[in-house]
mmCIF file of C-alpha atoms and ligand atoms in Angstrom:
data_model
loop_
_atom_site.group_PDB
_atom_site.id
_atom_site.type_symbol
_atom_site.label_atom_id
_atom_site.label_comp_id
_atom_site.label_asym_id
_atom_site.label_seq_id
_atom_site.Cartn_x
_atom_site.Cartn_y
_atom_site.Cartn_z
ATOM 1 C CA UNK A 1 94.135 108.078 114.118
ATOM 2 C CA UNK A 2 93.781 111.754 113.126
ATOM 3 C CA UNK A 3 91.604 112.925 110.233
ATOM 4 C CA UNK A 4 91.389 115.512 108.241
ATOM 5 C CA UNK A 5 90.572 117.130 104.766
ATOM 6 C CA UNK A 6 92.129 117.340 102.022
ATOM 7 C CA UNK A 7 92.098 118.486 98.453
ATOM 8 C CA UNK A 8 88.223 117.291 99.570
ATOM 9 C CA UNK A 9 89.274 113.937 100.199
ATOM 10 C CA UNK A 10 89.423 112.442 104.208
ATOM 11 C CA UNK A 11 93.396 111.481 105.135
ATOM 12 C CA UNK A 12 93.656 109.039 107.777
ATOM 13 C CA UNK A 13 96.567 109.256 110.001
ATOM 14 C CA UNK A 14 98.224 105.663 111.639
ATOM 15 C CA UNK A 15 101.021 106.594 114.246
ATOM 16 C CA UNK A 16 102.452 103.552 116.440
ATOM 17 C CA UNK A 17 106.039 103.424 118.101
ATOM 18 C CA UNK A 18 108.767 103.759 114.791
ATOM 19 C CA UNK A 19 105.362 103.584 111.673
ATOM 20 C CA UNK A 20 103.453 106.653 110.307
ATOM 21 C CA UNK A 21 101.253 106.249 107.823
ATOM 22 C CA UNK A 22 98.876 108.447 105.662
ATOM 23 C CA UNK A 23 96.045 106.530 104.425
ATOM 24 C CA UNK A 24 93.181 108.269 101.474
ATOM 25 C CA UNK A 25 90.495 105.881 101.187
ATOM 26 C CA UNK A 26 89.081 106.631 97.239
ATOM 27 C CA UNK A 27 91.783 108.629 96.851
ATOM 28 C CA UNK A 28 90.749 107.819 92.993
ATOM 29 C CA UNK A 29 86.870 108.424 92.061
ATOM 30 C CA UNK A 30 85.357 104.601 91.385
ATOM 31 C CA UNK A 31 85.492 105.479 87.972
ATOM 32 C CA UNK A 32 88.813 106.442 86.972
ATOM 33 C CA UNK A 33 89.841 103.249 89.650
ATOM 34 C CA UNK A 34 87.896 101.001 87.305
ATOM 35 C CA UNK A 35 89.582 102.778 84.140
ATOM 36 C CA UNK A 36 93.076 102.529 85.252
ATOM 37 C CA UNK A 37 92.675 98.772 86.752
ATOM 38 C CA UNK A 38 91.528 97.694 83.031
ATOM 39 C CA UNK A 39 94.121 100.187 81.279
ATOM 40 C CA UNK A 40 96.828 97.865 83.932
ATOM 41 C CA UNK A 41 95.783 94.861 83.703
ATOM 42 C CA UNK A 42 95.749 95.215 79.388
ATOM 43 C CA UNK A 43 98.903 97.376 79.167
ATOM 44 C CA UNK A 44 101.329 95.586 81.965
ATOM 45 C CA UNK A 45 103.935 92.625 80.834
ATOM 46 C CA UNK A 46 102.466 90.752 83.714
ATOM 47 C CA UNK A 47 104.845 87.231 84.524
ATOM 48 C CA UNK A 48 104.950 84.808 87.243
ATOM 49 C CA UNK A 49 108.351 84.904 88.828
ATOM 50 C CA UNK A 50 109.979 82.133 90.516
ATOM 51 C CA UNK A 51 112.159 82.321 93.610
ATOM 52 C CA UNK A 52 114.851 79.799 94.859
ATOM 53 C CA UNK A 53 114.467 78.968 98.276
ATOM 54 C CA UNK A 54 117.206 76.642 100.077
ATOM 55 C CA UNK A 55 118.109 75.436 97.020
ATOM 56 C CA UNK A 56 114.377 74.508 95.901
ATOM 57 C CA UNK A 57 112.115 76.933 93.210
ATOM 58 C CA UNK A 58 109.071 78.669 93.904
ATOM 59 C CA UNK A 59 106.842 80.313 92.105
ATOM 60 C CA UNK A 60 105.772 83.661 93.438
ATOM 61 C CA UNK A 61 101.753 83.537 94.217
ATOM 62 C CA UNK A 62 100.974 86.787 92.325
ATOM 63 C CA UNK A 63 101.853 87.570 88.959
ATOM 64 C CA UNK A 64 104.750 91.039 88.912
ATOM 65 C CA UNK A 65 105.843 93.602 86.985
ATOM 66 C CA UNK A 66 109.036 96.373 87.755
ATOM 67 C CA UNK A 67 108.707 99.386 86.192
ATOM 68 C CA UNK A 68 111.339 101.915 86.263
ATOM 69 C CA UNK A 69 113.684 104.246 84.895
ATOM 70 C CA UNK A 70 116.961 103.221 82.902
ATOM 71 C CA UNK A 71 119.796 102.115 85.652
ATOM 72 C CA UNK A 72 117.024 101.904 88.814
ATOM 73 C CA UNK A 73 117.152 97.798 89.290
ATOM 74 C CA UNK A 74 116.127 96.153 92.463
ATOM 75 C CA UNK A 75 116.009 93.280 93.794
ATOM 76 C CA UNK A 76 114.503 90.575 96.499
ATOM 77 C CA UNK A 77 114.265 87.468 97.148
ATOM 78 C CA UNK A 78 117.372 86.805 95.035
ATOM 79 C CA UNK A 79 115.373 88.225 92.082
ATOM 80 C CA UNK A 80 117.183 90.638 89.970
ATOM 81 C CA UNK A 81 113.713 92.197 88.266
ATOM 82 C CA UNK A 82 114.043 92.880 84.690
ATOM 83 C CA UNK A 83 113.317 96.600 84.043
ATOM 84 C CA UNK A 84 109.807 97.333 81.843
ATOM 85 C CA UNK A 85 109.318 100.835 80.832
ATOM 86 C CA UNK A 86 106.596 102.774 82.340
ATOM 87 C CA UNK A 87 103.012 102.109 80.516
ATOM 88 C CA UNK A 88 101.042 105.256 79.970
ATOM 89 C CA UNK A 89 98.487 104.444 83.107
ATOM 90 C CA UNK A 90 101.586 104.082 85.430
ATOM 91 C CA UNK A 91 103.512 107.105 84.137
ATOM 92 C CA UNK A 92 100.433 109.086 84.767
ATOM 93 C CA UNK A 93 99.572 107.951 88.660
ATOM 94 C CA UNK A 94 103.446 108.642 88.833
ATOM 95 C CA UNK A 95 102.518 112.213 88.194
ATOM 96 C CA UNK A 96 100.009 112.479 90.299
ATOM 97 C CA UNK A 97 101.852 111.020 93.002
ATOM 98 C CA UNK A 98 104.997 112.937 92.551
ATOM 99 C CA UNK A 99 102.417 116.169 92.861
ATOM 100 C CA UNK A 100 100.800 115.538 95.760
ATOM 101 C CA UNK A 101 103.670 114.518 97.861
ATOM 102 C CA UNK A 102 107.003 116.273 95.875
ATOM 103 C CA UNK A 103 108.644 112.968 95.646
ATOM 104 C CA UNK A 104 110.212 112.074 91.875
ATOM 105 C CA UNK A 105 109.343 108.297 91.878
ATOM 106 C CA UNK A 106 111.877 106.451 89.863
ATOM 107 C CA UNK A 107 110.500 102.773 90.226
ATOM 108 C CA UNK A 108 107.381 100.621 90.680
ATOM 109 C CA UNK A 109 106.475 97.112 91.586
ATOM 110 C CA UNK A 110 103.286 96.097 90.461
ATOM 111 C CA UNK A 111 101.525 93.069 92.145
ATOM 112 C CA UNK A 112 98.409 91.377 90.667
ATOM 113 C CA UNK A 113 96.917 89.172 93.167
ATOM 114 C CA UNK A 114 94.541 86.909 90.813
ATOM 115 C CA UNK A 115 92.040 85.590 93.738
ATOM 116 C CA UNK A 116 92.467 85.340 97.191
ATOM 117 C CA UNK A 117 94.920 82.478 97.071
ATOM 118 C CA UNK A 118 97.515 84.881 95.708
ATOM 119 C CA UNK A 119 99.146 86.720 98.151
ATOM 120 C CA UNK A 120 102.460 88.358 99.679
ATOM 121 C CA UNK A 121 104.409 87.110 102.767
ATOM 122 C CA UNK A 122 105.792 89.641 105.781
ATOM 123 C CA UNK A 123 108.556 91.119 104.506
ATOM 124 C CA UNK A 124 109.853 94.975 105.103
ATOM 125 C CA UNK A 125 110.968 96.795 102.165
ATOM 126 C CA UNK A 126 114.269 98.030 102.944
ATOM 127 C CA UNK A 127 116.335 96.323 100.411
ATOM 128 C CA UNK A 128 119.983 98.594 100.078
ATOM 129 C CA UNK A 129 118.803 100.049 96.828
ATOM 130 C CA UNK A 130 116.195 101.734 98.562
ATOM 131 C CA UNK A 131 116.292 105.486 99.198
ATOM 132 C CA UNK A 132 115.590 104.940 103.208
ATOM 133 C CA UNK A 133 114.466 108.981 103.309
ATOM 134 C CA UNK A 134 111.340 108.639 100.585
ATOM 135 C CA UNK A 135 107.752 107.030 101.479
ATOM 136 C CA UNK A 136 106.727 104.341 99.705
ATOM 137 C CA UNK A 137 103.461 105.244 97.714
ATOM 138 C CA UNK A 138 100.859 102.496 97.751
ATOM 139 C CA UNK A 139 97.907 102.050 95.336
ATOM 140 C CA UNK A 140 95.136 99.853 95.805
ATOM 141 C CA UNK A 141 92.816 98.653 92.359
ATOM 142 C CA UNK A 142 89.946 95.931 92.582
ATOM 143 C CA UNK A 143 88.621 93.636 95.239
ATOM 144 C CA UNK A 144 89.593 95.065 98.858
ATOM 145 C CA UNK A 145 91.731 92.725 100.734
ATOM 146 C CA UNK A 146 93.465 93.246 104.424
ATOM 147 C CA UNK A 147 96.776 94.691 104.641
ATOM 148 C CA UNK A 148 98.301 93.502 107.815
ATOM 149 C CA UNK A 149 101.390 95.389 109.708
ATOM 150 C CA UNK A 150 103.499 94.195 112.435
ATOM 151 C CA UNK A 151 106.383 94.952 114.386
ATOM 152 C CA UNK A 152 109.858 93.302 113.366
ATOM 153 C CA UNK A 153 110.782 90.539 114.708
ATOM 154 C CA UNK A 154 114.190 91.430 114.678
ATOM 155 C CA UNK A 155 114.644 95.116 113.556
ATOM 156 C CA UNK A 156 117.613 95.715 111.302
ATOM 157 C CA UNK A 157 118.534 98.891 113.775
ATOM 158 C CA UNK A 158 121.365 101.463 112.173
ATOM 159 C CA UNK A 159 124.424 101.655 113.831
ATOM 160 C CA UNK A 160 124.035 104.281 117.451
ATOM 161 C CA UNK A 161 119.725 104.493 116.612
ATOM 162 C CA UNK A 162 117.526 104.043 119.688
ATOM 163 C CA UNK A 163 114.564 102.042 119.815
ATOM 164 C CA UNK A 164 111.492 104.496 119.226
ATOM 165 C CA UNK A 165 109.572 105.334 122.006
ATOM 166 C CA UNK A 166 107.814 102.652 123.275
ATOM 167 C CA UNK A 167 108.578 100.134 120.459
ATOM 168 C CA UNK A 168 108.647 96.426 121.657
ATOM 169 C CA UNK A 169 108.540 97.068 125.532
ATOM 170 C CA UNK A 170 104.996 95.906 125.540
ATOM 171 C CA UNK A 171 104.519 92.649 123.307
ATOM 172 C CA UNK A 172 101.814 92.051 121.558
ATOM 173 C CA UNK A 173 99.046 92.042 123.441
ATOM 174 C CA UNK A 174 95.835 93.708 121.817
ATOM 175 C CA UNK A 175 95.557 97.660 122.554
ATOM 176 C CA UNK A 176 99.182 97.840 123.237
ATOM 177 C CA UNK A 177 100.842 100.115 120.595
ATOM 178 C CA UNK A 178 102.991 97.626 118.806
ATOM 179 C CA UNK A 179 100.056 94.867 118.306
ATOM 180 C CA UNK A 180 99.535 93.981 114.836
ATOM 181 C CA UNK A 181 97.173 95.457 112.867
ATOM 182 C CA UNK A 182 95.135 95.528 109.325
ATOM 183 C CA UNK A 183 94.398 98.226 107.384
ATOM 184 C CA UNK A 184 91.440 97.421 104.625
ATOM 185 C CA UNK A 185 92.630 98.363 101.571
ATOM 186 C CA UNK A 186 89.999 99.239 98.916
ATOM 187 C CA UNK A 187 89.731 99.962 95.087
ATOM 188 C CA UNK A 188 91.354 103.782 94.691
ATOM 189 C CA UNK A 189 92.993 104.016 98.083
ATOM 190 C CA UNK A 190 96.277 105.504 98.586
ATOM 191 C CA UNK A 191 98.542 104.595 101.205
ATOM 192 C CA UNK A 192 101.967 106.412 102.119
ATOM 193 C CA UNK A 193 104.105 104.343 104.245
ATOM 194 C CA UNK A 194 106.804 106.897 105.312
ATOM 195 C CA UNK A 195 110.134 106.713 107.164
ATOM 196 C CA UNK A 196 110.979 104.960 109.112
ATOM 197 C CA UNK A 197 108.211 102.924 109.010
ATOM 198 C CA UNK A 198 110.527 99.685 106.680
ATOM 199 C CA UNK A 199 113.267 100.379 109.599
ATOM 200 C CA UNK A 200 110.654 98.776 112.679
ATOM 201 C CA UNK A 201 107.828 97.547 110.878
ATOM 202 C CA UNK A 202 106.886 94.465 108.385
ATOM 203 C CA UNK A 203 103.824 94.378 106.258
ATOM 204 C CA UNK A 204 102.073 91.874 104.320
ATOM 205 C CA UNK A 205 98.756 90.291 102.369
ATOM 206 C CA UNK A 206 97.605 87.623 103.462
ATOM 207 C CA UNK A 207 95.487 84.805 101.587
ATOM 208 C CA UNK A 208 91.760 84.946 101.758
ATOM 209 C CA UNK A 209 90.884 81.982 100.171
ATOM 210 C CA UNK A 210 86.917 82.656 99.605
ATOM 211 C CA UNK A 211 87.698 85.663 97.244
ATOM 212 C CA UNK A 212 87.293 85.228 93.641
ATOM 213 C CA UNK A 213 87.848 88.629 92.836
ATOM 214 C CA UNK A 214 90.860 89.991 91.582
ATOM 215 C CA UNK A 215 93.071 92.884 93.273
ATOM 216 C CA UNK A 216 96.422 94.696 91.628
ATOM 217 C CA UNK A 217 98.463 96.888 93.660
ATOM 218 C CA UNK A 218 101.357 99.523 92.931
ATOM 219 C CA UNK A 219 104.246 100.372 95.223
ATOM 220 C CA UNK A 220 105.877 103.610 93.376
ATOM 221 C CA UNK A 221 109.760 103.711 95.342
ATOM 222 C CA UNK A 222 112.884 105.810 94.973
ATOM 223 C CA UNK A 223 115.854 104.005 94.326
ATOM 224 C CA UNK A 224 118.724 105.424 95.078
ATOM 225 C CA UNK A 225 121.311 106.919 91.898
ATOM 226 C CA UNK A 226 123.990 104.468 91.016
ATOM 227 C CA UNK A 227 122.242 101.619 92.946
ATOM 228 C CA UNK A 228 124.296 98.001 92.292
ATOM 229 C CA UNK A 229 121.938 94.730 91.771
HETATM 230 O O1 AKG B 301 99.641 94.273 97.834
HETATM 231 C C1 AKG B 301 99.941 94.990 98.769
HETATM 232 O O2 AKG B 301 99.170 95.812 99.256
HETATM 233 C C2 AKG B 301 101.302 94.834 99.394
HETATM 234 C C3 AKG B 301 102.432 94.942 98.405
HETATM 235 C C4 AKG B 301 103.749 94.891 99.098
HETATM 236 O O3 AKG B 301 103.861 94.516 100.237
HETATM 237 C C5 AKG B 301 104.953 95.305 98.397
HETATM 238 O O4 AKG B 301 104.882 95.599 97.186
HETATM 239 O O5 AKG B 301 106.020 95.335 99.043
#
């Protein structure tokens, strides 16, 4: 892990075999955190979703929102998200986001995980629509819960790519380089998962059933122009 300044804040660097990430703990002051969680949690259309698994519905455990511009659908899970425009608190981290790392961030999934019972399976997010060359921007509002990463089980590898350096040879013993691993995420942190992190790596939440507290998070993507669902 490498650290260093900047714009005043501390950036915390995560490199394993084929997953870089770029981690600003408080990248927001508490304040404006505690501003823009209320100005989310009164402004989104939040809904519980419900996905059909083997034939049987499920309701996702998190309430969701997709936020995005005009033609930029997505979809997983077999969910074709209905698009919501972009609330004023959203449009604004958007800017700020699109500043500090040049990126023009058509789309957002929010997640609002109510208590600890709520949470998000492993999953990768590498759906087609996905522009495979941006990061994917990660905000973090409310109670801190553990954000867990882990190699793929079975990497979805492009055509002719080698393995990165040292990806998989070792298992998954502790210490070795492609253990699994959590990253606390806390009220105001940033996270930038960049390429090709979705190519070798899965992420996910996972319950903590003692917390009463609620958490949202925002994933700001780039979907690619003229992107099918
Ligand atoms: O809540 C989180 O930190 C994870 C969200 C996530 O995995 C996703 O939106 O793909």
């Amino acid at each position: 892990m490498v650290e260093f300044l900047h714009s005043g804040l501390v950036e915390q660097t995560v490199e394993r075999p084929g997953l870089h990430l770029r981690h600003w703990p408080a990248w927001l002051p508490p304040a404006r955190a505690a501003e823009l969680l209320a100005a989310l949690q009164a402004e989104v259309p939040w809904k519980q979703e419900a996905i059909t698994l083997y034939g049987r519905r499920h309701l996702l455990p998190r309430l969701t929102c997709w936020m995005a511009d005009p033609g930029c659908g997505y979809r997983y899970s077999g969910l074709a998200n209905a698009i919501e425009s972009w609330s004023p608190a959203a449009a604004e981290l958007r800017q700020a986001l699109h500043e500090l790392t040049g990126w023009r961030f058509n789309s957002l999934l929010l997640n609002r995980y109510r208590d600890g019972r709520d949470a998000m399976g492993w999953h990768a997010d590498d759906e087609p629509e996905l522009d495979p060359a941006a990061p994917i921007a990660s905000l973090s509002f409310g109670a801190p819960r553990d954000f867990r990463l882990r190699p793929r089980p079975s990497p979805r590898r492009p055509p002719g790519a080698p393995l990165p350096e040292g990806y998989g040879e070792e298992g998954i013993r502790q210490g070795d380089p492609c253990a699994p691993f959590n990253i606390a995420l806390h009220n105001g942190d940033l996270l930038l998962m960049e390429p090709p992190t979705q190519l070798w790596w899965q992420h996910a939440l996972p319950k903590r059933l003692r917390l009463e507290q609620e958490r949202l998070n925002l994933t700001f993507r780039v979907v690619r122009s003229g992107a099918q669902v």
